[in-house]
PDB file of C-alpha atoms and ligand atoms in Angstrom:
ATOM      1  CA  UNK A   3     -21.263   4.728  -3.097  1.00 52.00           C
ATOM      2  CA  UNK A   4     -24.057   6.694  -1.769  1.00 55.00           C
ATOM      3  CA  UNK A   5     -22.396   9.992   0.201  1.00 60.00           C
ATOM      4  CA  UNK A   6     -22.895  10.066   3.813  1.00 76.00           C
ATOM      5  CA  UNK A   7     -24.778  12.244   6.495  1.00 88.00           C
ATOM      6  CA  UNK A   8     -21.516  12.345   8.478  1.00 91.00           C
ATOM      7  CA  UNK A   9     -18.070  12.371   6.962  1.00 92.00           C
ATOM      8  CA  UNK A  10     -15.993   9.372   7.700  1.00 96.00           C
ATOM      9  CA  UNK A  11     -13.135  10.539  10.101  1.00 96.00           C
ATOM     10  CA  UNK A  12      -9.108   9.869  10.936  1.00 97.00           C
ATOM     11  CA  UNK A  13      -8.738   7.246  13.477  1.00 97.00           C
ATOM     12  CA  UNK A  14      -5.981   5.431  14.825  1.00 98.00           C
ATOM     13  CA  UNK A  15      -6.474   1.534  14.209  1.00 98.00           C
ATOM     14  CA  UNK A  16      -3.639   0.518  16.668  1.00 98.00           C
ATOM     15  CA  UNK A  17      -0.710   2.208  17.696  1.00 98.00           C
ATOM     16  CA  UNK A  18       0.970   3.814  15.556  1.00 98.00           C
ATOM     17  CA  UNK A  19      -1.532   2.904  12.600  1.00 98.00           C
ATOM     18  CA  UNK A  20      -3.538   5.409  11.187  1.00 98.00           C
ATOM     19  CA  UNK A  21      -6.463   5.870   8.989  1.00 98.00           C
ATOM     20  CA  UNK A  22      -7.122   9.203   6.686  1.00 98.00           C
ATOM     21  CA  UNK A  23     -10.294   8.902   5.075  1.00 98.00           C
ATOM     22  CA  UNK A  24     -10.343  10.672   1.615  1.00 98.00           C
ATOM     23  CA  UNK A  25      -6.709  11.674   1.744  1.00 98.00           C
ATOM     24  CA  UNK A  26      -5.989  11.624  -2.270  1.00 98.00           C
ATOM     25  CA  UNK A  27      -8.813  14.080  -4.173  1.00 98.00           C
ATOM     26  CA  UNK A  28     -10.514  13.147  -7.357  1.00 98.00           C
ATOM     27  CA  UNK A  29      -7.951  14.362  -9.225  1.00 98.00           C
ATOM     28  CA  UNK A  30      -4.875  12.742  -7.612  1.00 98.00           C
ATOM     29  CA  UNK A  31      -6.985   9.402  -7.811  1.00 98.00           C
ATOM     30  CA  UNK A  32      -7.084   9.852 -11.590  1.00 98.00           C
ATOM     31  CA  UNK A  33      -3.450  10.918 -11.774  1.00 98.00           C
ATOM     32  CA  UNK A  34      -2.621   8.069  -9.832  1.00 98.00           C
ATOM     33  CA  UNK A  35      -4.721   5.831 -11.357  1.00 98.00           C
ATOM     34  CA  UNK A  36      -3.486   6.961 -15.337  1.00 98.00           C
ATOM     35  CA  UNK A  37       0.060   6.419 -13.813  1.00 98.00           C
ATOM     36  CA  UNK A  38      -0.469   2.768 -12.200  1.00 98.00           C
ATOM     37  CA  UNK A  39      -2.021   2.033 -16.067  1.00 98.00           C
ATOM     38  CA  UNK A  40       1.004   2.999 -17.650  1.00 98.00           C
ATOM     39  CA  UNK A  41       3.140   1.146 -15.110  1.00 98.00           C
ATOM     40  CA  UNK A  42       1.328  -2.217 -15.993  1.00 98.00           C
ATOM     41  CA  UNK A  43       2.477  -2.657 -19.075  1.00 98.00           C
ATOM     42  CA  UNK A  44       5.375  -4.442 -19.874  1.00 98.00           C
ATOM     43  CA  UNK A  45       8.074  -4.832 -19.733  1.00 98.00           C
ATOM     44  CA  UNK A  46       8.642  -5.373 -15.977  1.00 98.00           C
ATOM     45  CA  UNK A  47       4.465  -4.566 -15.706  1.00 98.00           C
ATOM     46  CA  UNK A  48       1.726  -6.093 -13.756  1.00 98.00           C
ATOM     47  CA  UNK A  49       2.417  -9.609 -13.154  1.00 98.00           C
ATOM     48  CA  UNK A  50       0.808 -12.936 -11.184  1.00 98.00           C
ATOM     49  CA  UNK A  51       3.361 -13.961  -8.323  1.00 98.00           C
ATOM     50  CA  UNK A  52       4.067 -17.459  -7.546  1.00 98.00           C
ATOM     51  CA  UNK A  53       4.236 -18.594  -4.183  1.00 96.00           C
ATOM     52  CA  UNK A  54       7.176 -21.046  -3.182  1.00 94.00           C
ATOM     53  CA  UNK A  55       4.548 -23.207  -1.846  1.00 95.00           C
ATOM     54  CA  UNK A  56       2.915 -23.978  -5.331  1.00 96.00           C
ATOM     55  CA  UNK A  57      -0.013 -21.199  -4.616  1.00 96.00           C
ATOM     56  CA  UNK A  58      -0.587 -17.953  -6.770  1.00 97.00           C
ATOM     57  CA  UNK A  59      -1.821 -14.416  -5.036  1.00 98.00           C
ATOM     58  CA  UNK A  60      -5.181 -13.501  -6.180  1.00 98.00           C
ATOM     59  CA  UNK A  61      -3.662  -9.704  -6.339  1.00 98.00           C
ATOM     60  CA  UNK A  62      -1.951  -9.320  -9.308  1.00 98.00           C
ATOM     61  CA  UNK A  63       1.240  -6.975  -8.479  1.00 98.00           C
ATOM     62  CA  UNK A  64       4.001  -4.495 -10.145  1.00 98.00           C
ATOM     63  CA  UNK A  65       6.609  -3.364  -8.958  1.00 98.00           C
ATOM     64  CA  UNK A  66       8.781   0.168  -8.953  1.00 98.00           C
ATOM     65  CA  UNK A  67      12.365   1.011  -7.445  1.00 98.00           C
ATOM     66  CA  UNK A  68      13.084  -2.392  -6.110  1.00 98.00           C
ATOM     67  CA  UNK A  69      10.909  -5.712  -7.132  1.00 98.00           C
ATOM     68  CA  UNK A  70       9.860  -7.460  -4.918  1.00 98.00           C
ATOM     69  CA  UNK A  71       9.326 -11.348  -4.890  1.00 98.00           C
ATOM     70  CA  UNK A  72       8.529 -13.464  -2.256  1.00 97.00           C
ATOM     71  CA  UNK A  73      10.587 -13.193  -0.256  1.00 96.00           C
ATOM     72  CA  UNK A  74      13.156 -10.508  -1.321  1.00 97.00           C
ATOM     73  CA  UNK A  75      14.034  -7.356  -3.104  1.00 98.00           C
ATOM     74  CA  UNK A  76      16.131  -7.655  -6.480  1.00 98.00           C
ATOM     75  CA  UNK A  77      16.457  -4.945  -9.193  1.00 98.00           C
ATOM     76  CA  UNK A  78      15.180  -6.868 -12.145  1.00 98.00           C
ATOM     77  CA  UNK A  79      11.770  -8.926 -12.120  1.00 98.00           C
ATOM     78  CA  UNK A  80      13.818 -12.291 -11.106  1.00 98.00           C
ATOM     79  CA  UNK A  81      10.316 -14.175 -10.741  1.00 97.00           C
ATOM     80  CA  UNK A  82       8.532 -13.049 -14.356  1.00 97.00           C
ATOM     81  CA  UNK A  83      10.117 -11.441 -17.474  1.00 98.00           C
ATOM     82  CA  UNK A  84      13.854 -10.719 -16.579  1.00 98.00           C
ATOM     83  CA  UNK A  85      13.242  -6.693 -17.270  1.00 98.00           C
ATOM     84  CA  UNK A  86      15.145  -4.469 -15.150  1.00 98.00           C
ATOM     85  CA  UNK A  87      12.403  -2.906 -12.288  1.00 98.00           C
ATOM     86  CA  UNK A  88      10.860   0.448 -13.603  1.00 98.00           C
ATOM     87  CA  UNK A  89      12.179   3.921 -11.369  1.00 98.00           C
ATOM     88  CA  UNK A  90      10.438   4.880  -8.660  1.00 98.00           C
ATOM     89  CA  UNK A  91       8.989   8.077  -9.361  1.00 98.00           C
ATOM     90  CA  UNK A  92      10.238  11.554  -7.111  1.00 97.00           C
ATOM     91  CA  UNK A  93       6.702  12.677  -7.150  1.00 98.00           C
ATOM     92  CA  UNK A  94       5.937   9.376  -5.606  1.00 98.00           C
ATOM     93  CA  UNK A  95       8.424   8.942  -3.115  1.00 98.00           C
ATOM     94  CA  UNK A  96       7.264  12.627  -2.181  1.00 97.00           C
ATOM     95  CA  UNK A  97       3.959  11.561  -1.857  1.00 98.00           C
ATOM     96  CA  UNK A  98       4.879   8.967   0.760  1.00 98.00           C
ATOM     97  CA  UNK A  99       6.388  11.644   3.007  1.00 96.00           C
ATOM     98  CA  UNK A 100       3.335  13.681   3.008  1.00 97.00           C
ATOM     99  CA  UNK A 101       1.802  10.989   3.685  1.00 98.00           C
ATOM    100  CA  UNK A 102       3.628  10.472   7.078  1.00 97.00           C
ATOM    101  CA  UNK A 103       3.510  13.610   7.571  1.00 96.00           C
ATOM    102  CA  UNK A 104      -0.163  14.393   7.420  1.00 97.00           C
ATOM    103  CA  UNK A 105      -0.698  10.894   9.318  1.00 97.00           C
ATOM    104  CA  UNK A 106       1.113  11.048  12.604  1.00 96.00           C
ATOM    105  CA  UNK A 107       0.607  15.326  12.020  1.00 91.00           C
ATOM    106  CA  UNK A 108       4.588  15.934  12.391  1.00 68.00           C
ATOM    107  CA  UNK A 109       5.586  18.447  10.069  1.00 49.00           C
ATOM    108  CA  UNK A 110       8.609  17.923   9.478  1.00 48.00           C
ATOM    109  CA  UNK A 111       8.385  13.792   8.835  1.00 45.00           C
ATOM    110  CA  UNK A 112      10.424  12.830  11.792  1.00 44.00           C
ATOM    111  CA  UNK A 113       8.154   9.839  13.677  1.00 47.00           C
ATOM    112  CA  UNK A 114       9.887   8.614  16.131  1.00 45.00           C
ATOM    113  CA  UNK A 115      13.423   6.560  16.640  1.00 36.00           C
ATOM    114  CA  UNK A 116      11.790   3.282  15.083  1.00 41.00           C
ATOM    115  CA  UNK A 117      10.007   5.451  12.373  1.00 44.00           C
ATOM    116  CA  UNK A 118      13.090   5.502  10.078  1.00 46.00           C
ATOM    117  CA  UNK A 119      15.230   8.245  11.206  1.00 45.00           C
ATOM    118  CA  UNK A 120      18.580   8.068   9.302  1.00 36.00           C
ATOM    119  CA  UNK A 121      21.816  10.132  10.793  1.00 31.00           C
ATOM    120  CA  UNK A 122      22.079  10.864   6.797  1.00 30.00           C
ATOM    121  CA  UNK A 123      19.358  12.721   5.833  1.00 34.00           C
ATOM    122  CA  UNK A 124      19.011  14.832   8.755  1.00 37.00           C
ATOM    123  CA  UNK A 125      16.470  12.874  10.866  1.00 48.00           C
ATOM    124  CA  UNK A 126      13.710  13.184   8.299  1.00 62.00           C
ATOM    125  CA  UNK A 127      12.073  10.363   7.196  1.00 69.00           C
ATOM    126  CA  UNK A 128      13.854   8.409   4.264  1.00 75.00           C
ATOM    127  CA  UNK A 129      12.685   8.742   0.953  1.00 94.00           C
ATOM    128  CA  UNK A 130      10.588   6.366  -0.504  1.00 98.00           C
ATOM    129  CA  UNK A 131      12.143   3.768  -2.824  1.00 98.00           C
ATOM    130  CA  UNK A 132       9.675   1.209  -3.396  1.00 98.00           C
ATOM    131  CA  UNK A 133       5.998   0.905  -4.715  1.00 98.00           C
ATOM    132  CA  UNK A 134       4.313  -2.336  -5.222  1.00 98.00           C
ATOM    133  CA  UNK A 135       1.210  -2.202  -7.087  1.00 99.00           C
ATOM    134  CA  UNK A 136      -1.678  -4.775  -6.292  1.00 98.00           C
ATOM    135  CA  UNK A 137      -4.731  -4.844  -8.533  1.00 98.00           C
ATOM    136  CA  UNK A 138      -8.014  -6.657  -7.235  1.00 99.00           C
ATOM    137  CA  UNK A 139     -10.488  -8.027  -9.454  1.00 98.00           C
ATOM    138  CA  UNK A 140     -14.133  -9.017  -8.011  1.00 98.00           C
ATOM    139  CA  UNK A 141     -12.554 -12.769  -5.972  1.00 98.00           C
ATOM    140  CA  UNK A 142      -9.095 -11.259  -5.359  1.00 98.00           C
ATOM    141  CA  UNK A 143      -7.810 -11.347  -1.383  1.00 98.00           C
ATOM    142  CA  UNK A 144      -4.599 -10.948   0.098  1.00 98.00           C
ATOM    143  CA  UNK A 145      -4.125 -13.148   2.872  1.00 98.00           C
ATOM    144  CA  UNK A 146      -2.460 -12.010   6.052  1.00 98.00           C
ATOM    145  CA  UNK A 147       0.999 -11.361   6.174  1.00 98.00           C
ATOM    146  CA  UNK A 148       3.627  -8.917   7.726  1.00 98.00           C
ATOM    147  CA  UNK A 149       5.983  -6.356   5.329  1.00 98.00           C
ATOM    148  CA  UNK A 150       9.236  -7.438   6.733  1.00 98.00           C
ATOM    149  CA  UNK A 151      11.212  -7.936   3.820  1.00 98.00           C
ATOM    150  CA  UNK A 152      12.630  -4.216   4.146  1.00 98.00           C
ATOM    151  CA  UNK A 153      15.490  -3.358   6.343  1.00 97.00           C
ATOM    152  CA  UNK A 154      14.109  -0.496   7.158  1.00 97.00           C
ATOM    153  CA  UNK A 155      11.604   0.699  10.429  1.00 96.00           C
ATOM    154  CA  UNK A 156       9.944   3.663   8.518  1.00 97.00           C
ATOM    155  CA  UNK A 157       6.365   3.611   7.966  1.00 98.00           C
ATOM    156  CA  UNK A 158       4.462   1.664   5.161  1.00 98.00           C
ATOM    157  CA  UNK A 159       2.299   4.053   3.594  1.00 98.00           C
ATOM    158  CA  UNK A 160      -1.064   2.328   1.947  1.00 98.00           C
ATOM    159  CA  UNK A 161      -3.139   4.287  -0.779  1.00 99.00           C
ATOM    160  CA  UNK A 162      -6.622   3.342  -1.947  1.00 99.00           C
ATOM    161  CA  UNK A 163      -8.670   3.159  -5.666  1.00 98.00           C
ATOM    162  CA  UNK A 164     -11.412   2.162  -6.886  1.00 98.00           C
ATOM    163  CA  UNK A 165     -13.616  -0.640  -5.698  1.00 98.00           C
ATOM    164  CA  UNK A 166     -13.556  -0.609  -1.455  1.00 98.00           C
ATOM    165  CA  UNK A 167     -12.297  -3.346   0.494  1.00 98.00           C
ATOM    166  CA  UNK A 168     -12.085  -4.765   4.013  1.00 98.00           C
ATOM    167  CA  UNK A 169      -8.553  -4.493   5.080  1.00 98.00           C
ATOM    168  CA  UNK A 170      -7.906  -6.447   8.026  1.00 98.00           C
ATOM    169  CA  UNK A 171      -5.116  -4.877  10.181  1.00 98.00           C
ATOM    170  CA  UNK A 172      -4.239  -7.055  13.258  1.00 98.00           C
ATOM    171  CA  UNK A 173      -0.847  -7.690  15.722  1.00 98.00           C
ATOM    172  CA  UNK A 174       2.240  -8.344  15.759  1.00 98.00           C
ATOM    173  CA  UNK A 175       2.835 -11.750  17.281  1.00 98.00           C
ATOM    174  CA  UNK A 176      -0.193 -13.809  15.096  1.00 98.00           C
ATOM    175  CA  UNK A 177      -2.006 -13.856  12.067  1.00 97.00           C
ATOM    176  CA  UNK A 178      -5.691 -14.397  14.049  1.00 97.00           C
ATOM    177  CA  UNK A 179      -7.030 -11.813  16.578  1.00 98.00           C
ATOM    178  CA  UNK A 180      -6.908 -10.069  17.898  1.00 98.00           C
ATOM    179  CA  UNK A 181      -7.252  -7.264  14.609  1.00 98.00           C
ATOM    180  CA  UNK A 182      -9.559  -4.530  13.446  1.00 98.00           C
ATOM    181  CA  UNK A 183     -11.664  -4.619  10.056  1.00 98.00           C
ATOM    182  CA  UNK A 184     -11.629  -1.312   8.320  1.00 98.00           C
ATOM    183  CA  UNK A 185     -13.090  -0.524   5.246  1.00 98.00           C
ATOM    184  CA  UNK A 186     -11.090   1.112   2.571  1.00 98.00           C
ATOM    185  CA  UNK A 187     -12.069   3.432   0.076  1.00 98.00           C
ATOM    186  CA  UNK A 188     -11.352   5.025  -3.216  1.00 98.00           C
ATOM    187  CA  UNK A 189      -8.748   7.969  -2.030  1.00 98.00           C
ATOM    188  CA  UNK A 190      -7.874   6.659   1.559  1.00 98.00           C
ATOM    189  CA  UNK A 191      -4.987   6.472   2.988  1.00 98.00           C
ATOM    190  CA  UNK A 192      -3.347   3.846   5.821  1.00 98.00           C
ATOM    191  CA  UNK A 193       0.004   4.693   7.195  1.00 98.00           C
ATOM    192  CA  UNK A 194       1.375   2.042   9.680  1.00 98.00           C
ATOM    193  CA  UNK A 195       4.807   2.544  11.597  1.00 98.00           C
ATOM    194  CA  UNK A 196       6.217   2.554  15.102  1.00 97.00           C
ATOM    195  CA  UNK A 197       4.768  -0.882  17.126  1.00 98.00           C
ATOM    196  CA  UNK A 198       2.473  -1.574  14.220  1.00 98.00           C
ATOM    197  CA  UNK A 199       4.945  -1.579  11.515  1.00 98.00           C
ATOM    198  CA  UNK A 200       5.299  -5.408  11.449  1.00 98.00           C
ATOM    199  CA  UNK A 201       1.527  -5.921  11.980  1.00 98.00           C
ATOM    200  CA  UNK A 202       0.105  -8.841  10.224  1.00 98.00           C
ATOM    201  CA  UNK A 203      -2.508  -7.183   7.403  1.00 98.00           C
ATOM    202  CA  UNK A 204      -4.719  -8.801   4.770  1.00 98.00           C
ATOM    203  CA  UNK A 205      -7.634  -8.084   2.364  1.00 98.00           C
ATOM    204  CA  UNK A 206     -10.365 -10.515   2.765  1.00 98.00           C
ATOM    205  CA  UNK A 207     -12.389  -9.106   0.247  1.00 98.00           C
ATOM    206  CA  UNK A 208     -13.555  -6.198  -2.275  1.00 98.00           C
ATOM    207  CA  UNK A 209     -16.901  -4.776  -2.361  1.00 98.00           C
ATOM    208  CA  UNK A 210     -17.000  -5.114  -6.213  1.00 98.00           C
ATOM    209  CA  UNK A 211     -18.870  -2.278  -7.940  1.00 98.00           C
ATOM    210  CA  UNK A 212     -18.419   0.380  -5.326  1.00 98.00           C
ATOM    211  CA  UNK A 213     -15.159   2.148  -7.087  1.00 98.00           C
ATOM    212  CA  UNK A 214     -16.080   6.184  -8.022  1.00 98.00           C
ATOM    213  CA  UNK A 215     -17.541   5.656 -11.660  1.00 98.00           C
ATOM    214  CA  UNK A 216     -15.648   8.314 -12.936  1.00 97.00           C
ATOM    215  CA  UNK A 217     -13.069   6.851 -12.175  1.00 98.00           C
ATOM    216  CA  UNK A 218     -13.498   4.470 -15.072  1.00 98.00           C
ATOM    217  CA  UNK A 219     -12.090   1.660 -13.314  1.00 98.00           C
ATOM    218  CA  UNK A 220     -13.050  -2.512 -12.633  1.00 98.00           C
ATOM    219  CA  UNK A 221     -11.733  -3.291  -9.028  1.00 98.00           C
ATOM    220  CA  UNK A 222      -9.205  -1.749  -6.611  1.00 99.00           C
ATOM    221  CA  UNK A 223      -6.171  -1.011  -6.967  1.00 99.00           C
ATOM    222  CA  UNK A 224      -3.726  -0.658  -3.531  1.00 99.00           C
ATOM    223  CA  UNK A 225       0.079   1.294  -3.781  1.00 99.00           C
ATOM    224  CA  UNK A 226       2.238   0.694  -1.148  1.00 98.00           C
ATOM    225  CA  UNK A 227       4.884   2.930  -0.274  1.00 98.00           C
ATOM    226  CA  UNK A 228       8.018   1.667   1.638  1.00 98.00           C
ATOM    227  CA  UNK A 229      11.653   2.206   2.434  1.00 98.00           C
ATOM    228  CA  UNK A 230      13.803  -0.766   1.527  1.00 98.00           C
ATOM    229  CA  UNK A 231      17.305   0.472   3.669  1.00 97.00           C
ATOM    230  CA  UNK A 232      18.854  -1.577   1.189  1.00 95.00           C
ATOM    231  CA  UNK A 233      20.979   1.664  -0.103  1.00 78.00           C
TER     232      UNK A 233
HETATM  233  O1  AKG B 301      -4.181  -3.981  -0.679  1.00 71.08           O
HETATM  234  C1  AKG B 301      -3.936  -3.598   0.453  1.00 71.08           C
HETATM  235  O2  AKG B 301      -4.599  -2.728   1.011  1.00 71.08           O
HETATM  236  C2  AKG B 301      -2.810  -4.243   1.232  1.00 71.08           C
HETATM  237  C3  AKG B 301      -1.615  -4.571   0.399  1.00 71.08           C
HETATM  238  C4  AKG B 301      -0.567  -5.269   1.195  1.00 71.08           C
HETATM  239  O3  AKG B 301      -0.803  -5.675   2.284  1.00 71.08           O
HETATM  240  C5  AKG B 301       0.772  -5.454   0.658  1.00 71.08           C
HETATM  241  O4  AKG B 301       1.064  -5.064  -0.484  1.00 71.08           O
HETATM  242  O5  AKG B 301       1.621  -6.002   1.385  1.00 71.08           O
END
């Protein structure tokens, strides 16, 4: 991607849904990137997930701390090989809380009373316990759908690399419009909490070919933070 007159700046999508162009560096991509490779393997790595209705996602997903399936949280990969879920990392769950905290610019991680505030840690925001992984090839999409398998109100934090995409982030009550197209890019970061935390969101498609080449990598890969509240 060609670099731009004007640098590509924060904005707030809806409330309570933010956008931070660039957040991860070069560096921290590749980190993240090398770690997400070593994650896919198996056992308990990157996997296709079946739909109860018979469909597949396009995204291919892994899982760390709790897996999901649709439409739950266990601890071992009920829907693929058995294997018990892979640890979520303390680097990464300390990544998510920057995150929030560079996002809604609060330093101390607090965001508000439907933001995930917990009597037990103090009124911070909760750590971070779950990471799903979705690769994208070329044709992949995610259709759109709401994170509301978590029994927890703190913010879903959304990182971006590789190939950019159109993610579609729209309202709470419907899965048509109104919603806002943004593109994502290698590096950027969405953080969406408060009213927009049960937002429908979707990916209707990758711009295949535009990931950082030295990067080394074919298509986009998206890790989403959350807090499950499942204790
Ligand atoms: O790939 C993305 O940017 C969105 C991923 C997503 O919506 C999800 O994992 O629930």
């Amino acid at each position: 991607m060609t670099d731009e007159l004007f640098p590509r700046e924060r904005g707030e999508v809806a409330p309570g849904a933010v956008h931070v162009p660039g957040w991860l560096g070069p560096d921290r991509q590749r980190e993240l990137l090398a770690a997400c490779r070593d994650w896919a393997r198996p056992p308990a790595g990157l996997r296709t997930v079946h739909l109860p209705g018979g469909g597949t996602m396009t995204a291919r997903q892994l899982c760390l701390g709790w897996h999901w399936y649709p439409y739950g949280y266990a601890r071992t990969v009920v829907d693929g090989d058995g294997a018990p879920v892979k640890p979520m990392p303390a680097w990464l769950a300390e990544l998510g809380r920057a995150a929030v905290r560079d996002a809604y610019g609060d330093p101390d991680g607090a965001v508000g009373a439907d933001g995930g505030e917990t009597p037990a840690d103090g009124g911070e925001t909760p750590a971070y316990d779950i990471a799903l992984v979705n690769y994208y090839d070329a044709d992949a999409r995610m259709g759109m759908h709401r994170d509301s398998d978590e029994k927890s109100g703190a913010p879903v934090v959304s990182l971006s690399i590789g190939d950019a995409c159109v993610f579609r982030f729209g309202n709470t009550g419907t899965r048509s419009r109104p919603y806002t197209d943004v593109e994502l890019r290698s590096g950027d970061l969405m953080v969406f909490g408060g009213p927009s935390r049960l937002a429908y969101h979707g990916v209707p498609r990758i711009h295949a070919g535009t990931a950082p080449p030295e990067l080394g990598l074919t298509g986009r890969l998206n890790v989403t933070l959350r807090v499950s509240g499942l204790g």
